[in-house]
PDB file of N, CA and C in Angstrom:
ATOM      1  N   HIS A  11    -194.468  10.906 -77.795  1.00 75.00           N
ATOM      2  CA  HIS A  11    -194.552  11.309 -79.177  1.00 75.00           C
ATOM      3  C   HIS A  11    -193.352  12.020 -79.606  1.00 75.00           C
ATOM      4  N   HIS A  12    -193.207  11.923 -80.642  1.00 76.00           N
ATOM      5  CA  HIS A  12    -192.090  12.561 -81.639  1.00 76.00           C
ATOM      6  C   HIS A  12    -192.586  13.274 -82.713  1.00 76.00           C
ATOM      7  N   MET A  13    -192.357  14.459 -82.982  1.00 79.00           N
ATOM      8  CA  MET A  13    -192.712  15.044 -84.214  1.00 79.00           C
ATOM      9  C   MET A  13    -191.670  15.836 -84.894  1.00 79.00           C
ATOM     10  N   GLN A  14    -191.386  15.624 -86.044  1.00 78.00           N
ATOM     11  CA  GLN A  14    -190.407  16.401 -86.417  1.00 78.00           C
ATOM     12  C   GLN A  14    -191.011  17.968 -87.308  1.00 78.00           C
ATOM     13  N   GLN A  15    -190.489  18.793 -87.185  1.00 76.00           N
ATOM     14  CA  GLN A  15    -190.905  20.116 -88.085  1.00 76.00           C
ATOM     15  C   GLN A  15    -189.733  20.866 -88.346  1.00 76.00           C
ATOM     16  N   TRP A  16    -190.244  21.776 -89.038  1.00 78.00           N
ATOM     17  CA  TRP A  16    -189.098  22.821 -90.037  1.00 78.00           C
ATOM     18  C   TRP A  16    -188.850  23.722 -88.628  1.00 78.00           C
ATOM     19  N   ASN A  17    -187.183  23.849 -88.694  1.00 76.00           N
ATOM     20  CA  ASN A  17    -186.872  24.600 -87.703  1.00 76.00           C
ATOM     21  C   ASN A  17    -186.497  26.096 -88.044  1.00 76.00           C
ATOM     22  N   ALA A  18    -187.331  26.865 -88.062  1.00 78.00           N
ATOM     23  CA  ALA A  18    -187.498  28.176 -88.634  1.00 78.00           C
ATOM     24  C   ALA A  18    -186.288  29.121 -87.907  1.00 78.00           C
ATOM     25  N   GLU A  19    -185.902  28.660 -86.638  1.00 77.00           N
ATOM     26  CA  GLU A  19    -184.877  29.683 -86.191  1.00 77.00           C
ATOM     27  C   GLU A  19    -183.166  29.192 -86.451  1.00 77.00           C
ATOM     28  N   ALA A  20    -183.118  28.412 -87.461  1.00 75.00           N
ATOM     29  CA  ALA A  20    -182.050  27.673 -88.035  1.00 75.00           C
ATOM     30  C   ALA A  20    -181.476  28.828 -88.985  1.00 75.00           C
ATOM     31  N   ASP A  21    -180.378  29.344 -88.817  1.00 77.00           N
ATOM     32  CA  ASP A  21    -179.573  30.475 -89.492  1.00 77.00           C
ATOM     33  C   ASP A  21    -178.180  29.961 -90.055  1.00 77.00           C
ATOM     34  N   GLY A  22    -178.147  28.829 -89.648  1.00 73.00           N
ATOM     35  CA  GLY A  22    -176.319  28.486 -90.233  1.00 73.00           C
ATOM     36  C   GLY A  22    -176.505  27.001 -90.670  1.00 73.00           C
ATOM     37  N   GLU A  23    -175.418  27.005 -91.276  1.00 73.00           N
ATOM     38  CA  GLU A  23    -175.109  25.305 -91.735  1.00 73.00           C
ATOM     39  C   GLU A  23    -175.146  24.600 -90.564  1.00 73.00           C
ATOM     40  N   ASP A  24    -174.583  25.158 -89.382  1.00 75.00           N
ATOM     41  CA  ASP A  24    -174.265  23.871 -88.396  1.00 75.00           C
ATOM     42  C   ASP A  24    -175.847  23.661 -87.498  1.00 75.00           C
ATOM     43  N   GLU A  25    -176.716  24.578 -87.776  1.00 77.00           N
ATOM     44  CA  GLU A  25    -177.990  24.234 -87.028  1.00 77.00           C
ATOM     45  C   GLU A  25    -178.830  23.347 -87.919  1.00 77.00           C
ATOM     46  N   PRO A  26    -179.763  22.512 -87.446  1.00 72.00           N
ATOM     47  CA  PRO A  26    -180.331  21.630 -87.993  1.00 72.00           C
ATOM     48  C   PRO A  26    -181.544  22.366 -88.677  1.00 72.00           C
ATOM     49  N   LYS A  27    -181.965  21.963 -89.814  1.00 77.00           N
ATOM     50  CA  LYS A  27    -183.248  22.527 -90.458  1.00 77.00           C
ATOM     51  C   LYS A  27    -184.250  21.838 -89.915  1.00 77.00           C
ATOM     52  N   ILE A  28    -184.642  20.523 -89.613  1.00 79.00           N
ATOM     53  CA  ILE A  28    -185.499  19.424 -89.472  1.00 79.00           C
ATOM     54  C   ILE A  28    -185.123  19.574 -87.611  1.00 79.00           C
ATOM     55  N   GLN A  29    -186.198  19.649 -86.668  1.00 76.00           N
ATOM     56  CA  GLN A  29    -186.010  19.305 -85.279  1.00 76.00           C
ATOM     57  C   GLN A  29    -186.927  18.531 -84.816  1.00 76.00           C
ATOM     58  N   THR A  30    -186.617  17.851 -83.906  1.00 81.00           N
ATOM     59  CA  THR A  30    -187.549  16.950 -83.303  1.00 81.00           C
ATOM     60  C   THR A  30    -188.236  17.251 -82.082  1.00 81.00           C
ATOM     61  N   LYS A  31    -189.592  17.383 -82.112  1.00 86.00           N
ATOM     62  CA  LYS A  31    -190.346  18.026 -80.831  1.00 86.00           C
ATOM     63  C   LYS A  31    -190.578  16.415 -80.037  1.00 86.00           C
ATOM     64  N   ARG A  32    -190.314  16.513 -78.488  1.00 91.00           N
ATOM     65  CA  ARG A  32    -190.716  15.706 -78.082  1.00 91.00           C
ATOM     66  C   ARG A  32    -192.028  15.969 -77.050  1.00 91.00           C
ATOM     67  N   LEU A  33    -193.332  15.476 -77.349  1.00 93.00           N
ATOM     68  CA  LEU A  33    -194.401  15.458 -76.879  1.00 93.00           C
ATOM     69  C   LEU A  33    -195.001  14.649 -75.956  1.00 93.00           C
ATOM     70  N   VAL A  34    -195.688  14.941 -74.796  1.00 93.00           N
ATOM     71  CA  VAL A  34    -196.338  13.927 -73.928  1.00 93.00           C
ATOM     72  C   VAL A  34    -197.894  14.420 -74.282  1.00 93.00           C
ATOM     73  N   ARG A  35    -198.811  13.370 -74.002  1.00 91.00           N
ATOM     74  CA  ARG A  35    -200.341  13.649 -73.870  1.00 91.00           C
ATOM     75  C   ARG A  35    -200.579  13.123 -72.845  1.00 91.00           C
ATOM     76  N   PHE A  36    -201.644  13.846 -72.022  1.00 89.00           N
ATOM     77  CA  PHE A  36    -202.040  13.452 -70.743  1.00 89.00           C
ATOM     78  C   PHE A  36    -203.415  14.032 -70.565  1.00 89.00           C
ATOM     79  N   ARG A  37    -204.056  12.937 -69.711  1.00 89.00           N
ATOM     80  CA  ARG A  37    -205.445  13.435 -69.509  1.00 89.00           C
ATOM     81  C   ARG A  37    -205.718  13.904 -68.265  1.00 89.00           C
ATOM     82  N   LEU A  38    -206.622  15.023 -67.794  1.00 89.00           N
ATOM     83  CA  LEU A  38    -206.931  15.424 -66.809  1.00 89.00           C
ATOM     84  C   LEU A  38    -208.385  14.954 -66.355  1.00 89.00           C
ATOM     85  N   CYS A  39    -208.843  14.441 -65.342  1.00 90.00           N
ATOM     86  CA  CYS A  39    -210.039  13.670 -65.086  1.00 90.00           C
ATOM     87  C   CYS A  39    -210.523  14.588 -63.777  1.00 90.00           C
ATOM     88  N   PRO A  40    -212.104  14.688 -63.988  1.00 90.00           N
ATOM     89  CA  PRO A  40    -212.581  14.910 -62.520  1.00 90.00           C
ATOM     90  C   PRO A  40    -212.497  13.956 -61.589  1.00 90.00           C
ATOM     91  N   SER A  41    -211.919  14.519 -60.344  1.00 84.00           N
ATOM     92  CA  SER A  41    -211.591  13.892 -59.223  1.00 84.00           C
ATOM     93  C   SER A  41    -212.522  12.543 -58.610  1.00 84.00           C
ATOM     94  N   ASP A  42    -213.775  12.643 -58.814  1.00 85.00           N
ATOM     95  CA  ASP A  42    -214.802  11.802 -58.770  1.00 85.00           C
ATOM     96  C   ASP A  42    -215.133  11.028 -59.490  1.00 85.00           C
ATOM     97  N   SER A  43    -214.574  10.919 -60.689  1.00 82.00           N
ATOM     98  CA  SER A  43    -214.788   9.685 -62.041  1.00 82.00           C
ATOM     99  C   SER A  43    -213.290   9.243 -62.108  1.00 82.00           C
ATOM    100  N   CYS A  44    -212.309   9.631 -61.779  1.00 80.00           N
ATOM    101  CA  CYS A  44    -211.138   8.738 -62.036  1.00 80.00           C
ATOM    102  C   CYS A  44    -210.820   7.366 -61.434  1.00 80.00           C
ATOM    103  N   THR A  45    -210.895   6.509 -62.272  1.00 80.00           N
ATOM    104  CA  THR A  45    -210.513   5.155 -62.357  1.00 80.00           C
ATOM    105  C   THR A  45    -209.100   4.652 -62.566  1.00 80.00           C
ATOM    106  N   TYR A  46    -208.647   3.666 -61.892  1.00 80.00           N
ATOM    107  CA  TYR A  46    -207.280   2.620 -62.298  1.00 80.00           C
ATOM    108  C   TYR A  46    -207.528   1.720 -63.441  1.00 80.00           C
ATOM    109  N   ALA A  47    -208.975   1.312 -63.465  1.00 81.00           N
ATOM    110  CA  ALA A  47    -209.468   0.053 -63.955  1.00 81.00           C
ATOM    111  C   ALA A  47    -209.328   0.517 -65.486  1.00 81.00           C
ATOM    112  N   ASP A  48    -209.652   1.807 -65.571  1.00 75.00           N
ATOM    113  CA  ASP A  48    -209.521   2.010 -67.222  1.00 75.00           C
ATOM    114  C   ASP A  48    -208.304   2.755 -67.466  1.00 75.00           C
ATOM    115  N   ALA A  49    -207.456   2.273 -68.645  1.00 76.00           N
ATOM    116  CA  ALA A  49    -206.206   2.999 -69.027  1.00 76.00           C
ATOM    117  C   ALA A  49    -206.476   4.312 -69.382  1.00 76.00           C
ATOM    118  N   SER A  50    -207.370   5.120 -69.796  1.00 81.00           N
ATOM    119  CA  SER A  50    -207.817   6.057 -70.405  1.00 81.00           C
ATOM    120  C   SER A  50    -207.875   7.400 -68.774  1.00 81.00           C
ATOM    121  N   GLY A  51    -208.286   6.526 -68.049  1.00 84.00           N
ATOM    122  CA  GLY A  51    -208.502   7.248 -66.467  1.00 84.00           C
ATOM    123  C   GLY A  51    -210.042   7.671 -66.108  1.00 84.00           C
ATOM    124  N   CYS A  52    -210.456   8.287 -67.135  1.00 86.00           N
ATOM    125  CA  CYS A  52    -212.161   8.486 -67.095  1.00 86.00           C
ATOM    126  C   CYS A  52    -212.778   8.574 -68.527  1.00 86.00           C
ATOM    127  N   SER A  53    -213.956   8.391 -68.402  1.00 83.00           N
ATOM    128  CA  SER A  53    -214.681   8.447 -70.062  1.00 83.00           C
ATOM    129  C   SER A  53    -215.358   9.684 -70.350  1.00 83.00           C
ATOM    130  N   SER A  54    -215.859  10.582 -69.527  1.00 85.00           N
ATOM    131  CA  SER A  54    -216.431  11.994 -69.664  1.00 85.00           C
ATOM    132  C   SER A  54    -215.900  13.253 -68.601  1.00 85.00           C
ATOM    133  N   GLY A  55    -215.912  14.172 -69.140  1.00 88.00           N
ATOM    134  CA  GLY A  55    -215.742  15.453 -68.496  1.00 88.00           C
ATOM    135  C   GLY A  55    -214.131  15.889 -68.204  1.00 88.00           C
ATOM    136  N   TYR A  56    -213.559  15.196 -69.013  1.00 90.00           N
ATOM    137  CA  TYR A  56    -212.040  15.444 -69.088  1.00 90.00           C
ATOM    138  C   TYR A  56    -211.421  16.214 -70.234  1.00 90.00           C
ATOM    139  N   GLY A  57    -210.166  16.664 -70.021  1.00 91.00           N
ATOM    140  CA  GLY A  57    -209.590  17.131 -70.728  1.00 91.00           C
ATOM    141  C   GLY A  57    -208.102  16.408 -71.182  1.00 91.00           C
ATOM    142  N   ASP A  58    -208.001  16.581 -72.527  1.00 92.00           N
ATOM    143  CA  ASP A  58    -206.705  15.995 -72.964  1.00 92.00           C
ATOM    144  C   ASP A  58    -205.868  17.131 -73.137  1.00 92.00           C
ATOM    145  N   TYR A  59    -204.602  16.866 -73.020  1.00 93.00           N
ATOM    146  CA  TYR A  59    -203.611  17.893 -73.152  1.00 93.00           C
ATOM    147  C   TYR A  59    -202.256  17.305 -74.038  1.00 93.00           C
ATOM    148  N   ILE A  60    -201.818  18.219 -74.864  1.00 93.00           N
ATOM    149  CA  ILE A  60    -200.179  17.954 -75.404  1.00 93.00           C
ATOM    150  C   ILE A  60    -199.550  18.770 -75.183  1.00 93.00           C
ATOM    151  N   ILE A  61    -198.106  18.533 -74.501  1.00 94.00           N
ATOM    152  CA  ILE A  61    -197.315  19.844 -74.354  1.00 94.00           C
ATOM    153  C   ILE A  61    -195.986  18.992 -74.447  1.00 94.00           C
ATOM    154  N   ASP A  62    -195.079  19.887 -74.651  1.00 93.00           N
ATOM    155  CA  ASP A  62    -193.617  19.817 -74.775  1.00 93.00           C
ATOM    156  C   ASP A  62    -193.050  18.965 -73.370  1.00 93.00           C
ATOM    157  N   LEU A  63    -192.576  17.833 -73.858  1.00 93.00           N
ATOM    158  CA  LEU A  63    -192.014  16.584 -72.691  1.00 93.00           C
ATOM    159  C   LEU A  63    -191.202  17.264 -71.249  1.00 93.00           C
ATOM    160  N   ASN A  64    -190.388  18.232 -71.961  1.00 92.00           N
ATOM    161  CA  ASN A  64    -189.420  19.059 -70.901  1.00 92.00           C
ATOM    162  C   ASN A  64    -190.130  19.627 -69.885  1.00 92.00           C
ATOM    163  N   ILE A  65    -191.072  20.472 -70.670  1.00 95.00           N
ATOM    164  CA  ILE A  65    -192.221  21.204 -69.701  1.00 95.00           C
ATOM    165  C   ILE A  65    -192.992  20.424 -68.646  1.00 95.00           C
ATOM    166  N   PHE A  66    -193.612  19.360 -69.140  1.00 94.00           N
ATOM    167  CA  PHE A  66    -194.253  18.378 -68.585  1.00 94.00           C
ATOM    168  C   PHE A  66    -193.515  18.089 -67.526  1.00 94.00           C
ATOM    169  N   LEU A  67    -192.277  17.537 -67.521  1.00 95.00           N
ATOM    170  CA  LEU A  67    -191.492  16.783 -66.372  1.00 95.00           C
ATOM    171  C   LEU A  67    -190.973  17.752 -65.518  1.00 95.00           C
ATOM    172  N   GLU A  68    -190.774  19.164 -65.980  1.00 96.00           N
ATOM    173  CA  GLU A  68    -190.378  20.025 -64.967  1.00 96.00           C
ATOM    174  C   GLU A  68    -191.593  20.148 -64.009  1.00 96.00           C
ATOM    175  N   ALA A  69    -192.844  20.545 -64.668  1.00 95.00           N
ATOM    176  CA  ALA A  69    -193.835  20.771 -63.874  1.00 95.00           C
ATOM    177  C   ALA A  69    -194.301  19.597 -62.839  1.00 95.00           C
ATOM    178  N   TYR A  70    -194.173  18.284 -63.622  1.00 94.00           N
ATOM    179  CA  TYR A  70    -194.290  16.967 -62.716  1.00 94.00           C
ATOM    180  C   TYR A  70    -193.784  17.031 -61.540  1.00 94.00           C
ATOM    181  N   TRP A  71    -192.138  17.105 -61.780  1.00 96.00           N
ATOM    182  CA  TRP A  71    -191.297  17.008 -60.531  1.00 96.00           C
ATOM    183  C   TRP A  71    -191.618  18.066 -59.477  1.00 96.00           C
ATOM    184  N   GLU A  72    -191.693  19.110 -60.009  1.00 97.00           N
ATOM    185  CA  GLU A  72    -192.141  20.618 -59.202  1.00 97.00           C
ATOM    186  C   GLU A  72    -193.242  20.142 -58.161  1.00 97.00           C
ATOM    187  N   ASN A  73    -194.290  19.549 -58.947  1.00 97.00           N
ATOM    188  CA  ASN A  73    -195.534  19.104 -58.122  1.00 97.00           C
ATOM    189  C   ASN A  73    -195.400  18.246 -57.100  1.00 97.00           C
ATOM    190  N   LYS A  74    -194.407  17.152 -57.342  1.00 97.00           N
ATOM    191  CA  LYS A  74    -194.098  16.017 -56.526  1.00 97.00           C
ATOM    192  C   LYS A  74    -193.234  16.450 -55.399  1.00 97.00           C
ATOM    193  N   LEU A  75    -192.424  17.450 -55.543  1.00 97.00           N
ATOM    194  CA  LEU A  75    -191.433  18.152 -54.519  1.00 97.00           C
ATOM    195  C   LEU A  75    -192.218  18.905 -53.597  1.00 97.00           C
ATOM    196  N   GLU A  76    -193.309  19.686 -54.076  1.00 97.00           N
ATOM    197  CA  GLU A  76    -194.123  20.392 -53.275  1.00 97.00           C
ATOM    198  C   GLU A  76    -195.066  19.283 -52.282  1.00 97.00           C
ATOM    199  N   MET A  77    -195.561  18.294 -53.004  1.00 96.00           N
ATOM    200  CA  MET A  77    -196.357  17.647 -52.270  1.00 96.00           C
ATOM    201  C   MET A  77    -195.582  17.002 -51.040  1.00 96.00           C
ATOM    202  N   GLN A  78    -194.276  16.375 -51.175  1.00 94.00           N
ATOM    203  CA  GLN A  78    -193.456  16.088 -50.398  1.00 94.00           C
ATOM    204  C   GLN A  78    -193.382  16.777 -49.472  1.00 94.00           C
ATOM    205  N   GLU A  79    -192.861  17.988 -49.709  1.00 95.00           N
ATOM    206  CA  GLU A  79    -192.539  19.218 -48.829  1.00 95.00           C
ATOM    207  C   GLU A  79    -194.013  19.382 -47.923  1.00 95.00           C
ATOM    208  N   TRP A  80    -194.998  19.555 -48.341  1.00 96.00           N
ATOM    209  CA  TRP A  80    -196.247  19.758 -47.665  1.00 96.00           C
ATOM    210  C   TRP A  80    -196.608  18.443 -46.713  1.00 96.00           C
ATOM    211  N   GLN A  81    -196.508  17.293 -47.204  1.00 93.00           N
ATOM    212  CA  GLN A  81    -196.665  16.149 -46.350  1.00 93.00           C
ATOM    213  C   GLN A  81    -195.504  16.001 -45.335  1.00 93.00           C
ATOM    214  N   CYS A  82    -194.309  16.513 -45.356  1.00 90.00           N
ATOM    215  CA  CYS A  82    -193.565  16.883 -44.288  1.00 90.00           C
ATOM    216  C   CYS A  82    -193.867  17.784 -43.233  1.00 90.00           C
ATOM    217  N   GLU A  83    -194.454  19.156 -43.636  1.00 91.00           N
ATOM    218  CA  GLU A  83    -194.569  20.163 -42.997  1.00 91.00           C
ATOM    219  C   GLU A  83    -195.777  19.724 -42.233  1.00 91.00           C
ATOM    220  N   TYR A  84    -196.850  19.067 -42.816  1.00 92.00           N
ATOM    221  CA  TYR A  84    -198.213  18.579 -42.330  1.00 92.00           C
ATOM    222  C   TYR A  84    -197.672  17.458 -41.089  1.00 92.00           C
ATOM    223  N   THR A  85    -196.730  16.370 -41.525  1.00 90.00           N
ATOM    224  CA  THR A  85    -196.163  15.520 -40.393  1.00 90.00           C
ATOM    225  C   THR A  85    -195.774  16.337 -39.127  1.00 90.00           C
ATOM    226  N   ARG A  86    -194.907  16.864 -39.364  1.00 87.00           N
ATOM    227  CA  ARG A  86    -194.175  17.805 -38.308  1.00 87.00           C
ATOM    228  C   ARG A  86    -195.101  18.882 -37.369  1.00 87.00           C
ATOM    229  N   ILE A  87    -196.116  19.580 -38.069  1.00 87.00           N
ATOM    230  CA  ILE A  87    -196.939  20.392 -37.288  1.00 87.00           C
ATOM    231  C   ILE A  87    -198.005  19.586 -36.717  1.00 87.00           C
ATOM    232  N   ASN A  88    -198.732  18.277 -37.244  1.00 88.00           N
ATOM    233  CA  ASN A  88    -199.690  17.461 -36.519  1.00 88.00           C
ATOM    234  C   ASN A  88    -199.453  16.235 -36.136  1.00 88.00           C
ATOM    235  N   GLU A  89    -198.234  15.540 -36.516  1.00 88.00           N
ATOM    236  CA  GLU A  89    -198.291  14.488 -35.950  1.00 88.00           C
ATOM    237  C   GLU A  89    -197.062  13.831 -34.983  1.00 88.00           C
ATOM    238  N   CYS A  90    -196.268  14.763 -35.062  1.00 88.00           N
ATOM    239  CA  CYS A  90    -195.060  14.674 -33.994  1.00 88.00           C
ATOM    240  C   CYS A  90    -194.850  14.998 -32.798  1.00 88.00           C
ATOM    241  N   GLY A  91    -195.626  16.139 -32.532  1.00 83.00           N
ATOM    242  CA  GLY A  91    -195.760  16.446 -31.233  1.00 83.00           C
ATOM    243  C   GLY A  91    -194.475  16.983 -30.706  1.00 83.00           C
ATOM    244  N   CYS A  92    -193.886  17.809 -31.582  1.00 85.00           N
ATOM    245  CA  CYS A  92    -192.489  18.178 -31.106  1.00 85.00           C
ATOM    246  C   CYS A  92    -192.586  19.684 -30.259  1.00 85.00           C
ATOM    247  N   ASP A  93    -193.671  20.270 -30.021  1.00 79.00           N
ATOM    248  CA  ASP A  93    -193.469  21.762 -29.396  1.00 79.00           C
ATOM    249  C   ASP A  93    -193.484  21.441 -27.961  1.00 79.00           C
ATOM    250  N   ASP A  94    -192.527  22.030 -27.584  1.00 69.00           N
ATOM    251  CA  ASP A  94    -192.244  21.957 -26.151  1.00 69.00           C
ATOM    252  C   ASP A  94    -192.764  23.322 -25.711  1.00 69.00           C
ATOM    253  N   ASP A  95    -194.094  23.331 -25.002  1.00 62.00           N
ATOM    254  CA  ASP A  95    -194.714  24.399 -24.780  1.00 62.00           C
ATOM    255  C   ASP A  95    -195.087  24.175 -23.262  1.00 62.00           C
ATOM    256  N   ASP A  96    -194.392  23.222 -22.412  1.00 59.00           N
ATOM    257  CA  ASP A  96    -194.993  22.906 -20.973  1.00 59.00           C
ATOM    258  C   ASP A  96    -194.134  23.922 -20.062  1.00 59.00           C
ATOM    259  N   GLY A  97    -193.027  24.811 -20.632  1.00 63.00           N
ATOM    260  CA  GLY A  97    -192.277  25.699 -19.839  1.00 63.00           C
ATOM    261  C   GLY A  97    -191.373  25.067 -18.797  1.00 63.00           C
ATOM    262  N   LYS A  98    -191.121  23.893 -18.947  1.00 66.00           N
ATOM    263  CA  LYS A  98    -190.091  23.026 -17.986  1.00 66.00           C
ATOM    264  C   LYS A  98    -188.699  23.505 -18.995  1.00 66.00           C
ATOM    265  N   ASP A  99    -187.756  23.723 -17.904  1.00 68.00           N
ATOM    266  CA  ASP A  99    -186.340  23.602 -18.634  1.00 68.00           C
ATOM    267  C   ASP A  99    -185.675  22.264 -18.787  1.00 68.00           C
ATOM    268  N   ASP A 100    -186.074  21.493 -19.540  1.00 73.00           N
ATOM    269  CA  ASP A 100    -185.868  19.923 -19.469  1.00 73.00           C
ATOM    270  C   ASP A 100    -185.071  19.862 -20.701  1.00 73.00           C
ATOM    271  N   ASN A 101    -184.170  20.760 -21.355  1.00 79.00           N
ATOM    272  CA  ASN A 101    -183.285  20.580 -22.596  1.00 79.00           C
ATOM    273  C   ASN A 101    -183.833  19.798 -23.707  1.00 79.00           C
ATOM    274  N   PHE A 102    -185.178  20.424 -23.790  1.00 82.00           N
ATOM    275  CA  PHE A 102    -186.044  19.716 -24.919  1.00 82.00           C
ATOM    276  C   PHE A 102    -185.209  20.239 -26.040  1.00 82.00           C
ATOM    277  N   ASN A 103    -185.105  19.135 -27.269  1.00 84.00           N
ATOM    278  CA  ASN A 103    -184.519  19.779 -28.240  1.00 84.00           C
ATOM    279  C   ASN A 103    -185.537  19.368 -29.373  1.00 84.00           C
ATOM    280  N   GLU A 104    -186.148  20.165 -30.088  1.00 86.00           N
ATOM    281  CA  GLU A 104    -187.016  20.187 -31.068  1.00 86.00           C
ATOM    282  C   GLU A 104    -186.716  19.223 -32.167  1.00 86.00           C
ATOM    283  N   GLU A 105    -185.320  19.660 -32.850  1.00 87.00           N
ATOM    284  CA  GLU A 105    -184.795  18.975 -33.558  1.00 87.00           C
ATOM    285  C   GLU A 105    -184.527  17.463 -33.573  1.00 87.00           C
ATOM    286  N   SER A 106    -184.241  17.378 -32.617  1.00 88.00           N
ATOM    287  CA  SER A 106    -183.933  15.699 -31.984  1.00 88.00           C
ATOM    288  C   SER A 106    -185.136  15.078 -32.087  1.00 88.00           C
ATOM    289  N   CYS A 107    -186.259  15.782 -31.499  1.00 86.00           N
ATOM    290  CA  CYS A 107    -187.792  14.957 -31.604  1.00 86.00           C
ATOM    291  C   CYS A 107    -188.291  14.816 -33.017  1.00 86.00           C
ATOM    292  N   GLN A 108    -188.075  15.885 -34.060  1.00 88.00           N
ATOM    293  CA  GLN A 108    -188.568  15.844 -35.166  1.00 88.00           C
ATOM    294  C   GLN A 108    -187.710  14.930 -36.192  1.00 88.00           C
ATOM    295  N   TYR A 109    -186.478  14.742 -35.707  1.00 88.00           N
ATOM    296  CA  TYR A 109    -185.714  13.697 -36.546  1.00 88.00           C
ATOM    297  C   TYR A 109    -186.203  12.244 -36.022  1.00 88.00           C
ATOM    298  N   ALA A 110    -186.391  12.138 -34.769  1.00 89.00           N
ATOM    299  CA  ALA A 110    -187.120  10.728 -34.177  1.00 89.00           C
ATOM    300  C   ALA A 110    -188.233  10.432 -34.970  1.00 89.00           C
ATOM    301  N   CYS A 111    -189.239  11.477 -35.089  1.00 88.00           N
ATOM    302  CA  CYS A 111    -190.717  11.332 -35.384  1.00 88.00           C
ATOM    303  C   CYS A 111    -190.398  11.049 -36.752  1.00 88.00           C
ATOM    304  N   PHE A 112    -189.391  11.330 -37.807  1.00 87.00           N
ATOM    305  CA  PHE A 112    -189.638  11.353 -39.160  1.00 87.00           C
ATOM    306  C   PHE A 112    -188.707   9.781 -39.386  1.00 87.00           C
ATOM    307  N   MET A 113    -188.061   9.486 -38.332  1.00 88.00           N
ATOM    308  CA  MET A 113    -187.266   8.211 -38.843  1.00 88.00           C
ATOM    309  C   MET A 113    -188.106   6.999 -38.328  1.00 88.00           C
ATOM    310  N   ASP A 114    -189.333   7.120 -37.305  1.00 84.00           N
ATOM    311  CA  ASP A 114    -190.281   6.176 -36.608  1.00 84.00           C
ATOM    312  C   ASP A 114    -191.394   5.821 -38.159  1.00 84.00           C
ATOM    313  N   ARG A 115    -191.342   6.816 -38.909  1.00 78.00           N
ATOM    314  CA  ARG A 115    -192.414   6.598 -40.010  1.00 78.00           C
ATOM    315  C   ARG A 115    -191.841   5.679 -41.469  1.00 78.00           C
TER     316      ARG A 115
END
């Protein structure tokens, strides 16, 4: 959504008196009632929010990166098996093991 409003902070002729705000509307649904079949996501128990588009995008991408980091850390710890705790001096390289693990995914 785009909304025009008076720019109360404009104090010179070079600054616009009317500014355009870019807004985004999103809905948070309870996890047990969220559906892809309905464009609105859910029909009850939800919250609709309208915020500045830049704030939304910043939070969205920050969350995406955090989730990716969490998934990588989870995979490294729980699925790669790259801990060398066997006590052998076999030139085990943990970084090489992790690299191979992630490349196989």
